[in-house]
Amino acid sequence: DDTSHIDCIKARLQSVRSLDEEGYYENSWIGKWKKDCLPVLSRVKESIDTYYPGTKLSLTEYSFGGGDQISGAITEADALGTFARNGVYLATLWDDGEYQLSAISLYTNYDKNGAKFGDTFVPSTTSNIELTTAYASIHSDNAQKANLVVTNKSLDSSKKIEVSLNGTDKTYETATVWGITEGSSEIKKIDDVAISGNKFTVELPALTVAQIELNTNEANTDVGGDTDSCVSSDSDSDNSSSSDSDRDNNDNKNYNELYTQKSYTRLFLC
């Protein structure tokens, strides 16, 4: 948990990828000697499907460390999003670091008035997972609202996230950005952004995890199972090095694309 150990921080920020990213092998004894067990959740789900169909998946003890620093909050947020994506029924955090607990609150009570990530998970992808991750949701009881958790894992560069909400009949009007940044585990409001034509831009400081609440001005109706929408975002990095990008001839851009599907994974956060 040494905040001056940059290599350790960088490794922690990538560590969650071992849970469900095919072809990723972390720089540790696990990545070297236990490749056949990776990605962890995918292999466990295969065993369940083969030997114990219908068994719920749980992690009775887990921790990615960093409880006293921002990398721990970002990694915990990644872990929660990955658990939701893989249908994890229960997960028990071993540590109780303030940044880890704050990341849990970012999903379950980010405004201290009960606001939380939606109960219907929206699958998401990113073309540069080393720098940005994204997890999206909608609410089964509130069609006016959607949520997007986004990370900026750059150690020294802010990111401008350009978000486009495509393929939906909803017209979103406002985006409220809450986040955890370096220097404090407190969840703070970062910005209020107007959405025009279902597009908006938000800038995230280096080493930040943010919860973006999207709202419409439409009357609330329940979200049906046939709802289909698409969220895409481009992330521009100011003053970043060429190593911050892996596409478009090192033009320092990251691209995230978030797709809803007509079959949803329910996410229950208590």
mmCIF file of C-alpha atoms in Angstrom:
data_model
loop_
_atom_site.group_PDB
_atom_site.id
_atom_site.type_symbol
_atom_site.label_atom_id
_atom_site.label_comp_id
_atom_site.label_asym_id
_atom_site.label_seq_id
_atom_site.Cartn_x
_atom_site.Cartn_y
_atom_site.Cartn_z
ATOM 1 C CA ASP A 1 0.000 0.000 0.000
ATOM 2 C CA ASP A 2 3.023 2.291 -0.350
ATOM 3 C CA THR A 3 1.828 5.287 -2.382
ATOM 4 C CA SER A 4 5.368 5.847 -3.676
ATOM 5 C CA HIS A 5 5.599 2.353 -5.181
ATOM 6 C CA ILE A 6 4.493 3.248 -8.714
ATOM 7 C CA ASP A 7 4.956 -0.231 -10.180
ATOM 8 C CA CYS A 8 2.722 -1.694 -7.465
ATOM 9 C CA ILE A 9 0.046 0.934 -8.107
ATOM 10 C CA LYS A 10 0.126 0.262 -11.844
ATOM 11 C CA ALA A 11 -0.157 -3.488 -11.229
ATOM 12 C CA ARG A 12 -3.108 -2.987 -8.871
ATOM 13 C CA LEU A 13 -4.948 -0.840 -11.414
ATOM 14 C CA GLN A 14 -4.757 -3.717 -13.930
ATOM 15 C CA SER A 15 -5.303 -6.599 -11.485
ATOM 16 C CA VAL A 16 -9.091 -6.921 -11.867
ATOM 17 C CA ARG A 17 -8.577 -7.891 -15.494
ATOM 18 C CA SER A 18 -7.522 -11.354 -14.273
ATOM 19 C CA LEU A 19 -11.127 -11.984 -13.264
ATOM 20 C CA ASP A 20 -12.706 -12.140 -16.726
ATOM 21 C CA GLU A 21 -10.452 -10.870 -19.525
ATOM 22 C CA GLU A 22 -9.452 -13.676 -21.856
ATOM 23 C CA GLY A 23 -5.792 -13.556 -22.887
ATOM 24 C CA TYR A 24 -4.688 -11.228 -20.096
ATOM 25 C CA TYR A 25 -1.941 -12.562 -17.808
ATOM 26 C CA GLU A 26 -0.887 -10.399 -14.913
ATOM 27 C CA ASN A 27 2.790 -9.937 -14.062
ATOM 28 C CA SER A 28 2.822 -12.230 -11.032
ATOM 29 C CA TRP A 29 3.174 -15.896 -10.114
ATOM 30 C CA ILE A 30 -0.481 -16.284 -11.064
ATOM 31 C CA GLY A 31 0.101 -15.029 -14.598
ATOM 32 C CA LYS A 32 3.277 -17.072 -14.890
ATOM 33 C CA TRP A 33 2.322 -20.421 -13.372
ATOM 34 C CA LYS A 34 -1.485 -20.504 -13.298
ATOM 35 C CA LYS A 35 -2.496 -19.406 -16.783
ATOM 36 C CA ASP A 36 -4.833 -22.376 -17.026
ATOM 37 C CA CYS A 37 -6.864 -20.875 -14.162
ATOM 38 C CA LEU A 38 -7.309 -17.508 -15.864
ATOM 39 C CA PRO A 39 -9.508 -15.636 -16.173
ATOM 40 C CA VAL A 40 -10.702 -16.675 -12.736
ATOM 41 C CA LEU A 41 -14.443 -16.012 -12.942
ATOM 42 C CA SER A 42 -14.734 -17.449 -16.431
ATOM 43 C CA ARG A 43 -13.079 -20.709 -15.390
ATOM 44 C CA VAL A 44 -15.245 -21.001 -12.267
ATOM 45 C CA LYS A 45 -18.422 -20.381 -14.283
ATOM 46 C CA GLU A 46 -17.355 -23.095 -16.716
ATOM 47 C CA SER A 47 -16.999 -25.537 -13.811
ATOM 48 C CA ILE A 48 -20.401 -24.560 -12.451
ATOM 49 C CA ASP A 49 -22.039 -25.066 -15.844
ATOM 50 C CA THR A 50 -20.346 -28.458 -16.218
ATOM 51 C CA TYR A 51 -20.705 -29.920 -12.731
ATOM 52 C CA TYR A 52 -23.185 -27.816 -10.719
ATOM 53 C CA PRO A 53 -25.611 -26.078 -13.108
ATOM 54 C CA GLY A 54 -27.595 -23.337 -11.431
ATOM 55 C CA THR A 55 -25.157 -22.836 -8.536
ATOM 56 C CA LYS A 56 -24.755 -19.180 -7.638
ATOM 57 C CA LEU A 57 -21.281 -17.672 -7.801
ATOM 58 C CA SER A 58 -19.810 -15.980 -4.742
ATOM 59 C CA LEU A 59 -16.458 -14.748 -3.471
ATOM 60 C CA THR A 60 -16.359 -15.252 0.275
ATOM 61 C CA GLU A 61 -13.150 -13.256 0.601
ATOM 62 C CA TYR A 62 -11.458 -10.844 -1.801
ATOM 63 C CA SER A 63 -9.263 -7.747 -1.760
ATOM 64 C CA PHE A 64 -7.115 -5.960 -4.307
ATOM 65 C CA GLY A 65 -5.441 -3.809 -1.653
ATOM 66 C CA GLY A 66 -4.807 -0.084 -1.697
ATOM 67 C CA GLY A 67 -7.384 0.674 0.943
ATOM 68 C CA ASP A 68 -5.608 3.845 1.998
ATOM 69 C CA GLN A 69 -5.092 5.322 -1.474
ATOM 70 C CA ILE A 70 -6.989 6.218 -4.638
ATOM 71 C CA SER A 71 -5.762 3.169 -6.581
ATOM 72 C CA GLY A 72 -7.679 1.032 -4.092
ATOM 73 C CA ALA A 73 -10.905 2.924 -4.802
ATOM 74 C CA ILE A 74 -10.501 2.618 -8.571
ATOM 75 C CA THR A 75 -9.730 -1.086 -8.313
ATOM 76 C CA GLU A 76 -12.629 -1.768 -5.965
ATOM 77 C CA ALA A 77 -14.977 0.019 -8.384
ATOM 78 C CA ASP A 78 -13.586 -2.136 -11.193
ATOM 79 C CA ALA A 79 -14.134 -5.246 -9.081
ATOM 80 C CA LEU A 80 -17.775 -4.379 -8.355
ATOM 81 C CA GLY A 81 -18.469 -3.649 -12.006
ATOM 82 C CA THR A 82 -16.809 -6.903 -13.027
ATOM 83 C CA PHE A 83 -18.785 -8.867 -10.434
ATOM 84 C CA ALA A 84 -22.004 -7.412 -11.850
ATOM 85 C CA ARG A 85 -20.959 -8.202 -15.403
ATOM 86 C CA ASN A 86 -20.354 -11.843 -14.421
ATOM 87 C CA GLY A 87 -23.482 -12.341 -12.342
ATOM 88 C CA VAL A 88 -21.671 -12.713 -9.012
ATOM 89 C CA TYR A 89 -24.326 -13.263 -6.368
ATOM 90 C CA LEU A 90 -22.275 -12.371 -3.284
ATOM 91 C CA ALA A 91 -18.806 -10.954 -2.631
ATOM 92 C CA THR A 92 -17.229 -10.218 0.760
ATOM 93 C CA LEU A 93 -14.465 -7.621 0.982
ATOM 94 C CA TRP A 94 -11.702 -8.723 3.340
ATOM 95 C CA ASP A 95 -10.237 -5.268 3.989
ATOM 96 C CA ASP A 96 -11.938 -2.152 5.298
ATOM 97 C CA GLY A 97 -9.770 0.601 3.860
ATOM 98 C CA GLU A 98 -11.474 3.965 3.585
ATOM 99 C CA TYR A 99 -10.945 4.220 -0.168
ATOM 100 C CA GLN A 100 -12.347 0.735 -0.770
ATOM 101 C CA LEU A 101 -15.408 1.455 1.349
ATOM 102 C CA SER A 102 -15.877 4.772 -0.428
ATOM 103 C CA ALA A 103 -15.873 2.940 -3.780
ATOM 104 C CA ILE A 104 -18.679 0.715 -2.505
ATOM 105 C CA SER A 105 -20.620 3.817 -1.485
ATOM 106 C CA LEU A 106 -20.041 5.233 -4.967
ATOM 107 C CA TYR A 107 -22.263 2.390 -6.204
ATOM 108 C CA THR A 108 -24.741 2.294 -3.323
ATOM 109 C CA ASN A 109 -25.131 5.819 -1.884
ATOM 110 C CA TYR A 110 -23.057 8.316 -3.828
ATOM 111 C CA ASP A 111 -25.083 11.407 -2.870
ATOM 112 C CA LYS A 112 -25.617 10.334 0.776
ATOM 113 C CA ASN A 113 -29.356 10.316 0.066
ATOM 114 C CA GLY A 114 -29.670 6.788 -1.291
ATOM 115 C CA ALA A 115 -28.776 7.374 -4.946
ATOM 116 C CA LYS A 116 -27.193 4.258 -6.412
ATOM 117 C CA PHE A 117 -26.107 2.397 -9.523
ATOM 118 C CA GLY A 118 -29.021 0.851 -11.375
ATOM 119 C CA ASP A 119 -30.319 -2.680 -10.770
ATOM 120 C CA THR A 120 -30.059 -3.598 -14.463
ATOM 121 C CA PHE A 121 -26.482 -3.941 -15.683
ATOM 122 C CA VAL A 122 -25.571 -2.762 -19.183
ATOM 123 C CA PRO A 123 -22.593 -4.619 -20.735
ATOM 124 C CA SER A 124 -19.703 -2.312 -21.625
ATOM 125 C CA THR A 125 -16.410 -2.447 -23.489
ATOM 126 C CA THR A 126 -13.378 -0.210 -23.924
ATOM 127 C CA SER A 127 -10.648 -0.269 -26.542
ATOM 128 C CA ASN A 128 -7.979 0.831 -24.055
ATOM 129 C CA ILE A 129 -8.724 -1.024 -20.859
ATOM 130 C CA GLU A 130 -5.336 -0.116 -19.413
ATOM 131 C CA LEU A 131 -6.455 3.495 -19.017
ATOM 132 C CA THR A 132 -10.237 3.535 -18.851
ATOM 133 C CA THR A 133 -12.996 1.205 -17.740
ATOM 134 C CA ALA A 134 -16.738 1.748 -17.856
ATOM 135 C CA TYR A 135 -19.792 0.080 -16.319
ATOM 136 C CA ALA A 136 -23.332 1.161 -17.154
ATOM 137 C CA SER A 137 -26.805 0.503 -15.781
ATOM 138 C CA ILE A 138 -30.448 1.445 -16.046
ATOM 139 C CA HIS A 139 -33.160 1.320 -13.392
ATOM 140 C CA SER A 140 -36.096 -1.085 -13.597
ATOM 141 C CA ASP A 141 -38.253 1.290 -11.550
ATOM 142 C CA ASN A 142 -37.170 4.598 -13.092
ATOM 143 C CA ALA A 143 -36.872 4.982 -16.848
ATOM 144 C CA GLN A 144 -35.792 8.603 -16.422
ATOM 145 C CA LYS A 145 -32.447 7.621 -15.002
ATOM 146 C CA ALA A 146 -29.291 5.797 -16.080
ATOM 147 C CA ASN A 147 -25.858 5.503 -14.482
ATOM 148 C CA LEU A 148 -22.341 5.182 -15.789
ATOM 149 C CA VAL A 149 -19.238 4.409 -13.697
ATOM 150 C CA VAL A 150 -16.044 5.517 -15.447
ATOM 151 C CA THR A 151 -12.404 5.401 -14.378
ATOM 152 C CA ASN A 152 -9.346 7.374 -15.398
ATOM 153 C CA LYS A 153 -6.300 5.271 -14.484
ATOM 154 C CA SER A 154 -3.696 7.675 -15.801
ATOM 155 C CA LEU A 155 -1.313 8.615 -13.010
ATOM 156 C CA ASP A 156 -0.722 12.137 -14.276
ATOM 157 C CA SER A 157 -3.165 13.144 -17.034
ATOM 158 C CA SER A 158 -6.778 14.263 -17.017
ATOM 159 C CA LYS A 159 -9.201 12.763 -19.545
ATOM 160 C CA LYS A 160 -12.010 14.424 -21.441
ATOM 161 C CA ILE A 161 -14.790 11.893 -21.862
ATOM 162 C CA GLU A 162 -17.122 12.591 -24.768
ATOM 163 C CA VAL A 163 -20.299 10.567 -24.377
ATOM 164 C CA SER A 164 -22.934 9.919 -27.038
ATOM 165 C CA LEU A 165 -26.229 8.241 -26.146
ATOM 166 C CA ASN A 166 -27.368 6.478 -29.298
ATOM 167 C CA GLY A 167 -30.152 4.082 -30.228
ATOM 168 C CA THR A 168 -32.485 5.083 -27.418
ATOM 169 C CA ASP A 169 -35.862 6.778 -27.452
ATOM 170 C CA LYS A 170 -34.945 8.599 -24.240
ATOM 171 C CA THR A 171 -33.758 12.200 -24.392
ATOM 172 C CA TYR A 172 -31.318 12.776 -21.557
ATOM 173 C CA GLU A 173 -31.019 16.357 -20.340
ATOM 174 C CA THR A 174 -28.535 16.424 -17.458
ATOM 175 C CA ALA A 175 -25.487 14.528 -16.216
ATOM 176 C CA THR A 176 -24.388 14.850 -12.603
ATOM 177 C CA VAL A 177 -20.856 13.633 -11.948
ATOM 178 C CA TRP A 178 -19.798 12.322 -8.555
ATOM 179 C CA GLY A 179 -16.324 10.966 -7.928
ATOM 180 C CA ILE A 180 -13.411 9.932 -5.770
ATOM 181 C CA THR A 181 -10.098 11.589 -6.601
ATOM 182 C CA GLU A 182 -6.551 11.482 -5.333
ATOM 183 C CA GLY A 183 -6.024 13.054 -1.920
ATOM 184 C CA SER A 184 -9.344 12.209 -0.267
ATOM 185 C CA SER A 185 -11.627 9.194 -0.007
ATOM 186 C CA GLU A 186 -14.680 11.455 0.209
ATOM 187 C CA ILE A 187 -17.185 11.229 -2.627
ATOM 188 C CA LYS A 188 -17.639 14.705 -4.051
ATOM 189 C CA LYS A 189 -19.701 16.244 -6.806
ATOM 190 C CA ILE A 190 -17.315 16.951 -9.672
ATOM 191 C CA ASP A 191 -19.604 18.580 -12.196
ATOM 192 C CA ASP A 192 -23.105 19.216 -13.493
ATOM 193 C CA VAL A 193 -23.222 18.885 -17.259
ATOM 194 C CA ALA A 194 -25.957 19.777 -19.721
ATOM 195 C CA ILE A 195 -26.687 17.117 -22.332
ATOM 196 C CA SER A 196 -27.508 18.302 -25.844
ATOM 197 C CA GLY A 197 -28.680 15.915 -28.517
ATOM 198 C CA ASN A 198 -27.877 13.038 -26.166
ATOM 199 C CA LYS A 199 -24.211 14.049 -26.140
ATOM 200 C CA PHE A 200 -22.011 15.561 -23.446
ATOM 201 C CA THR A 201 -18.384 15.893 -22.337
ATOM 202 C CA VAL A 202 -16.955 15.516 -18.847
ATOM 203 C CA GLU A 203 -13.347 15.885 -17.755
ATOM 204 C CA LEU A 204 -11.940 13.525 -15.120
ATOM 205 C CA PRO A 205 -8.719 14.296 -13.222
ATOM 206 C CA ALA A 206 -5.887 11.771 -13.168
ATOM 207 C CA LEU A 207 -6.599 8.769 -10.915
ATOM 208 C CA THR A 208 -10.351 9.219 -10.606
ATOM 209 C CA VAL A 209 -13.373 6.971 -10.446
ATOM 210 C CA ALA A 210 -16.683 8.672 -11.194
ATOM 211 C CA GLN A 211 -20.375 7.870 -11.012
ATOM 212 C CA ILE A 212 -22.294 9.748 -13.718
ATOM 213 C CA GLU A 213 -26.037 10.057 -13.193
ATOM 214 C CA LEU A 214 -28.018 10.680 -16.374
ATOM 215 C CA ASN A 215 -31.535 12.086 -16.177
ATOM 216 C CA THR A 216 -34.335 12.921 -18.576
ATOM 217 C CA ASN A 217 -37.232 15.306 -18.045
ATOM 218 C CA GLU A 218 -39.731 12.704 -19.147
ATOM 219 C CA ALA A 219 -42.454 11.151 -17.020
ATOM 220 C CA ASN A 220 -41.223 8.043 -15.213
ATOM 221 C CA THR A 221 -42.256 4.674 -16.614
ATOM 222 C CA ASP A 222 -40.949 1.199 -15.803
ATOM 223 C CA VAL A 223 -38.153 -0.058 -18.021
ATOM 224 C CA GLY A 224 -39.331 -2.974 -20.122
ATOM 225 C CA GLY A 225 -37.249 -5.936 -21.217
ATOM 226 C CA ASP A 226 -37.329 -4.807 -24.849
ATOM 227 C CA THR A 227 -35.537 -1.547 -24.154
ATOM 228 C CA ASP A 228 -32.596 -1.158 -26.539
ATOM 229 C CA SER A 229 -30.042 1.632 -26.444
ATOM 230 C CA CYS A 230 -26.408 2.386 -27.076
ATOM 231 C CA VAL A 231 -23.966 4.642 -25.257
ATOM 232 C CA SER A 232 -20.633 5.445 -26.872
ATOM 233 C CA SER A 233 -17.886 7.651 -25.510
ATOM 234 C CA ASP A 234 -14.591 9.013 -26.760
ATOM 235 C CA SER A 235 -11.965 9.954 -24.200
ATOM 236 C CA ASP A 236 -9.465 12.697 -25.019
ATOM 237 C CA SER A 237 -6.347 13.044 -22.877
ATOM 238 C CA ASP A 238 -4.768 16.461 -22.449
ATOM 239 C CA ASN A 239 -0.969 16.617 -22.099
ATOM 240 C CA SER A 240 -0.683 12.843 -22.125
ATOM 241 C CA SER A 241 2.238 10.850 -23.458
ATOM 242 C CA SER A 242 2.033 8.638 -26.530
ATOM 243 C CA SER A 243 2.102 5.601 -24.239
ATOM 244 C CA ASP A 244 -1.388 6.576 -23.041
ATOM 245 C CA SER A 245 -2.953 5.379 -26.306
ATOM 246 C CA ASP A 246 -2.969 2.209 -28.346
ATOM 247 C CA ARG A 247 -4.749 3.274 -31.502
ATOM 248 C CA ASP A 248 -5.069 5.980 -34.156
ATOM 249 C CA ASN A 249 -1.296 6.481 -34.498
ATOM 250 C CA ASN A 250 -0.817 7.500 -30.872
ATOM 251 C CA ASP A 251 -3.206 10.433 -31.079
ATOM 252 C CA ASN A 252 -3.848 10.132 -27.321
ATOM 253 C CA LYS A 253 -7.477 9.031 -27.663
ATOM 254 C CA ASN A 254 -9.284 6.234 -25.896
ATOM 255 C CA TYR A 255 -12.630 4.907 -27.106
ATOM 256 C CA ASN A 256 -15.332 3.353 -24.963
ATOM 257 C CA GLU A 257 -18.498 1.785 -26.351
ATOM 258 C CA LEU A 258 -21.337 0.721 -24.085
ATOM 259 C CA TYR A 259 -24.128 -1.443 -25.408
ATOM 260 C CA THR A 260 -27.367 -2.427 -23.756
ATOM 261 C CA GLN A 261 -28.692 -5.870 -24.609
ATOM 262 C CA LYS A 262 -32.232 -7.202 -24.547
ATOM 263 C CA SER A 263 -31.272 -9.779 -21.932
ATOM 264 C CA TYR A 264 -30.157 -8.085 -18.754
ATOM 265 C CA THR A 265 -28.177 -9.062 -15.676
ATOM 266 C CA ARG A 266 -29.786 -7.883 -12.481
ATOM 267 C CA LEU A 267 -27.461 -6.146 -10.011
ATOM 268 C CA PHE A 268 -28.596 -6.051 -6.406
ATOM 269 C CA LEU A 269 -26.638 -3.772 -4.056
ATOM 270 C CA CYS A 270 -27.674 -3.886 -0.404
#
